[in-house]
Coordinates of C-alpha atoms in Angstrom, one line a residue:
X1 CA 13.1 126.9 127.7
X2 CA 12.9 124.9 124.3
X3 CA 14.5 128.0 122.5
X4 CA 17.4 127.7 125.3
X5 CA 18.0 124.0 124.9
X6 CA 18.1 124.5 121.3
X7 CA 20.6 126.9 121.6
X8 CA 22.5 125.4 124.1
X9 CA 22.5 122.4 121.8
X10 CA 23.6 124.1 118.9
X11 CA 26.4 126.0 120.7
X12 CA 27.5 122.4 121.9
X13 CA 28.1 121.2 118.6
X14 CA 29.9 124.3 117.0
X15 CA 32.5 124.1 119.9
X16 CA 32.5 120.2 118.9
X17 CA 33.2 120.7 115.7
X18 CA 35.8 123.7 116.1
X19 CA 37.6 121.3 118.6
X20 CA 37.7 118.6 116.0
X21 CA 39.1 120.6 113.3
X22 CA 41.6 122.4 116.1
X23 CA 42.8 118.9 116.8
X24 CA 42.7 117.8 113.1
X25 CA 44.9 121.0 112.2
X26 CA 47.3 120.1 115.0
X27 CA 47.9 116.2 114.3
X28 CA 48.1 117.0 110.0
X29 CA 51.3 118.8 109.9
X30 CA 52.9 116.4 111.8
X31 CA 51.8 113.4 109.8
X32 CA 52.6 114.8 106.8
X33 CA 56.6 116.9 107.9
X34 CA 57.2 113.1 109.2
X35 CA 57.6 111.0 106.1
X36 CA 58.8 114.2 104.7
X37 CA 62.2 114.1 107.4
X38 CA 62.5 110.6 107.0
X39 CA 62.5 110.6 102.7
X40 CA 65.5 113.0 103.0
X41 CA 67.0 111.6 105.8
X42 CA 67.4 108.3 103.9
X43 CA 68.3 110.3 100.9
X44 CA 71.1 111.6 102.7
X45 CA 72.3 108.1 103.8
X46 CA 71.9 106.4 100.7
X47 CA 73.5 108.9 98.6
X48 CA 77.1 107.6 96.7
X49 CA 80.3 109.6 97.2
X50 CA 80.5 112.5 94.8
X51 CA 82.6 112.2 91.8
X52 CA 86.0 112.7 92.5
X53 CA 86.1 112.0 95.8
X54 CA 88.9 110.4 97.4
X55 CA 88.4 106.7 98.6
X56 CA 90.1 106.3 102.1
X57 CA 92.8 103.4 102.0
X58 CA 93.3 103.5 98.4
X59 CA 97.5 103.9 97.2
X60 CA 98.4 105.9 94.3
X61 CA 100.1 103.1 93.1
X62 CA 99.9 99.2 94.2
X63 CA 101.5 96.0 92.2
X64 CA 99.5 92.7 91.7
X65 CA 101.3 89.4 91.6
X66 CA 104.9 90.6 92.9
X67 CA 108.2 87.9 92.4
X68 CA 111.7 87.9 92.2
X69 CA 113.9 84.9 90.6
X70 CA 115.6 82.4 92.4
X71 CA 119.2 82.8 92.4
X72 CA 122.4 81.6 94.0
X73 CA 124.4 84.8 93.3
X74 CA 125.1 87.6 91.3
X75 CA 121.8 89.4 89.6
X76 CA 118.3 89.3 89.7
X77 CA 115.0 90.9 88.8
X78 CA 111.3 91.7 90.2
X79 CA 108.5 91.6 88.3
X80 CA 104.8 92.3 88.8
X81 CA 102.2 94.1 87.3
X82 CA 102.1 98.4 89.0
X83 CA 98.5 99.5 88.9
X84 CA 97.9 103.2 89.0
X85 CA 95.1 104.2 91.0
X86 CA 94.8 108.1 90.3
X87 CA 94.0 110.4 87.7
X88 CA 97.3 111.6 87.3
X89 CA 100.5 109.6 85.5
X90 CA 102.6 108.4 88.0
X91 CA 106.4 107.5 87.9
X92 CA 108.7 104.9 89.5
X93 CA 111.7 106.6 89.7
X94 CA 113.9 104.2 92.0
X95 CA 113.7 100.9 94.0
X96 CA 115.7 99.7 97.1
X97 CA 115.5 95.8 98.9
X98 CA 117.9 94.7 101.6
X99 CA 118.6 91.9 99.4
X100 CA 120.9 94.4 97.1
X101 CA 123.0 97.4 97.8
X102 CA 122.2 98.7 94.3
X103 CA 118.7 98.7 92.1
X104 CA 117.9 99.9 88.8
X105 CA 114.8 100.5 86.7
X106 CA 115.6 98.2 83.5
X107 CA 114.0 98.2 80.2
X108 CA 115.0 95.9 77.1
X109 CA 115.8 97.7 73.9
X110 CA 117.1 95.5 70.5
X111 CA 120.8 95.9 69.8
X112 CA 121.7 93.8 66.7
X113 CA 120.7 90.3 66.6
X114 CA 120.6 90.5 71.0
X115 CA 118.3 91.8 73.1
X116 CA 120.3 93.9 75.5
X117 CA 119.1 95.0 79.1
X118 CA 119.7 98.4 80.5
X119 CA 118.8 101.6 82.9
X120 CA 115.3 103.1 82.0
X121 CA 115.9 107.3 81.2
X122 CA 113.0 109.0 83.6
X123 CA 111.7 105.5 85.7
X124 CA 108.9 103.8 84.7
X125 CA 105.6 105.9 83.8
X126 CA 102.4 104.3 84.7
X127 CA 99.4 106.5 82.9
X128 CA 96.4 107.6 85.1
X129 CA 94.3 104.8 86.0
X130 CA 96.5 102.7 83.7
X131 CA 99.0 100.1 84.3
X132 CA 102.9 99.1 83.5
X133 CA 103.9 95.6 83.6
X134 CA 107.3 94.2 84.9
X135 CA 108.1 91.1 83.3
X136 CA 111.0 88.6 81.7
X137 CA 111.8 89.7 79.3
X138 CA 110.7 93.5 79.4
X139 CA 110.7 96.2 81.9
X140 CA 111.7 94.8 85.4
X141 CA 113.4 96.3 88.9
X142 CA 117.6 94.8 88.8
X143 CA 119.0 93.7 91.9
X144 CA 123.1 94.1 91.8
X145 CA 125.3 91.8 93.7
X146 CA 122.6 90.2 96.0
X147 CA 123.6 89.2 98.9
X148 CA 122.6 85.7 99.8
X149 CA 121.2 83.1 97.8
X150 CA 117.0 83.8 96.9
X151 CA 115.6 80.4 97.2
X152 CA 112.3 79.2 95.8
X153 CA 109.1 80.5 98.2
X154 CA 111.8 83.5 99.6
X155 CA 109.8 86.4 100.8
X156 CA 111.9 89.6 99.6
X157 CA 110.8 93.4 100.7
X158 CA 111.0 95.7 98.2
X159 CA 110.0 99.6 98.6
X160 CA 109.9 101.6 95.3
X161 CA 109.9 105.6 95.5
X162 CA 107.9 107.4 93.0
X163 CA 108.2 111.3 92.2
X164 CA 107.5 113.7 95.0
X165 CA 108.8 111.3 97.3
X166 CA 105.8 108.7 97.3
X167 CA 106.7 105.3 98.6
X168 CA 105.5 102.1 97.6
X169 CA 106.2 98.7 99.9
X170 CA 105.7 95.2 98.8
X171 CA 107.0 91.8 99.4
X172 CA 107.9 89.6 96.4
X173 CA 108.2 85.9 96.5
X174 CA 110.7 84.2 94.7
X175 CA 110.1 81.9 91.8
X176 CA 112.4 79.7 89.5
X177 CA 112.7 80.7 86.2
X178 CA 115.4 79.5 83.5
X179 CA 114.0 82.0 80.6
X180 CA 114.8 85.9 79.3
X181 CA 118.6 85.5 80.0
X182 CA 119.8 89.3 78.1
X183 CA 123.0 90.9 77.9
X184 CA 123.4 93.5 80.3
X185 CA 124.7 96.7 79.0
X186 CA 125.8 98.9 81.7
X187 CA 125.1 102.4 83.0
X188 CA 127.3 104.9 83.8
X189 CA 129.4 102.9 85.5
X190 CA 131.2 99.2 84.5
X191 CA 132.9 96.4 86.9
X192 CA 133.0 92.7 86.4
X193 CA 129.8 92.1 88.6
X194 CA 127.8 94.4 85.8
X195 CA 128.8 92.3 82.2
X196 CA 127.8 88.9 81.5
X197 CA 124.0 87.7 81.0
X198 CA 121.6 89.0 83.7
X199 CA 118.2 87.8 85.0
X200 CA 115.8 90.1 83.5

């Protein structure tokens, strides 16, 4: 009987123990896959954007500070500063606003003692991530014959078309400004409205 109680008791705690270490096998795995799934989850989430990657709601190409001079009649010009937000030059190669049937791209080049406005050859080039600034005095967008008067604090839509067919649309306001009055020299074409002093 004491040798059958001993045994009993003995048998007792084997199964006890091998229960234990089932249970501990079960519940180990699982504690440490866990922390494991969660580490690379949050690694997933927290990961930046590879390089190169595009950035949603980004334009090629955007302008900062946009205006137009006041003007009664006859000519005027937009400036601003184009910002090129790709890794690729980019080029402005025409312009268009209800306020003028005809746009050009002008630069400003020296001719004798004058400085003397005129169509850019090839639009304006704006490097990759670079920028190109439009300003009196320098490059600028030429409005032709506008046709009503631009008044201080006038809002004027302007959509500029780059190569491939790429728009860009912006609204200027208009601003007085009395300085940067060069001789316009004429493109392919001449008429009364294109001599004189311009507004660029």
């Amino acid at each position: 009987m004491i040798v059958q109680r001993a045994l009993s008791a003995g048998f007792l705690a084997v199964l006890t123990t091998a229960s234990v270490s089932a249970c501990g096998a079960q519940t180990e795995p699982q504690s440490t896959r866990r922390p494991a799934q969660q580490s690379t989850e949050s690694t997933q989430q927290a990961a930046p954007p590879a390089a190169g990657s595009p950035v949603a709601d980004v334009p090629a190409l955007a302008i900062t500070d946009p205006w137009v001079k006041a003007t009664k009649r006859g000519m005027t010009a937009a400036f601003g500063t184009l910002v090129n937000n790709t890794d690729a030059d980019v080029t402005v190669v025409s312009g268009a606003s209800p306020l003028s049937p005809e746009i050009e791209l002008h630069e400003i080049v020296g001719s004798g003692d004058k400085a003397v406005m005129r169509p850019t050859k090839g639009g304006f080039v704006i490097p990759a991530r670079g920028t190109h600034r439009l300003q009196p005095g320098g490059d600028h967008i030429m409005l032709m014959a506008v046709t009503k008067e631009v008044k201080p604090g006038a809002r004027i839509p302007f959509t500029l078309t780059l190569t491939g067919g790429q728009t860009l649309e912006f609204t200027a306001v208009s601003k007085t400004f009395a300085g940067a009055r060069e001789n316009y020299r004429p493109g392919k074409s001449k008429s009364p409205r294109d001599t004189g002093e311009g507004n660029g």
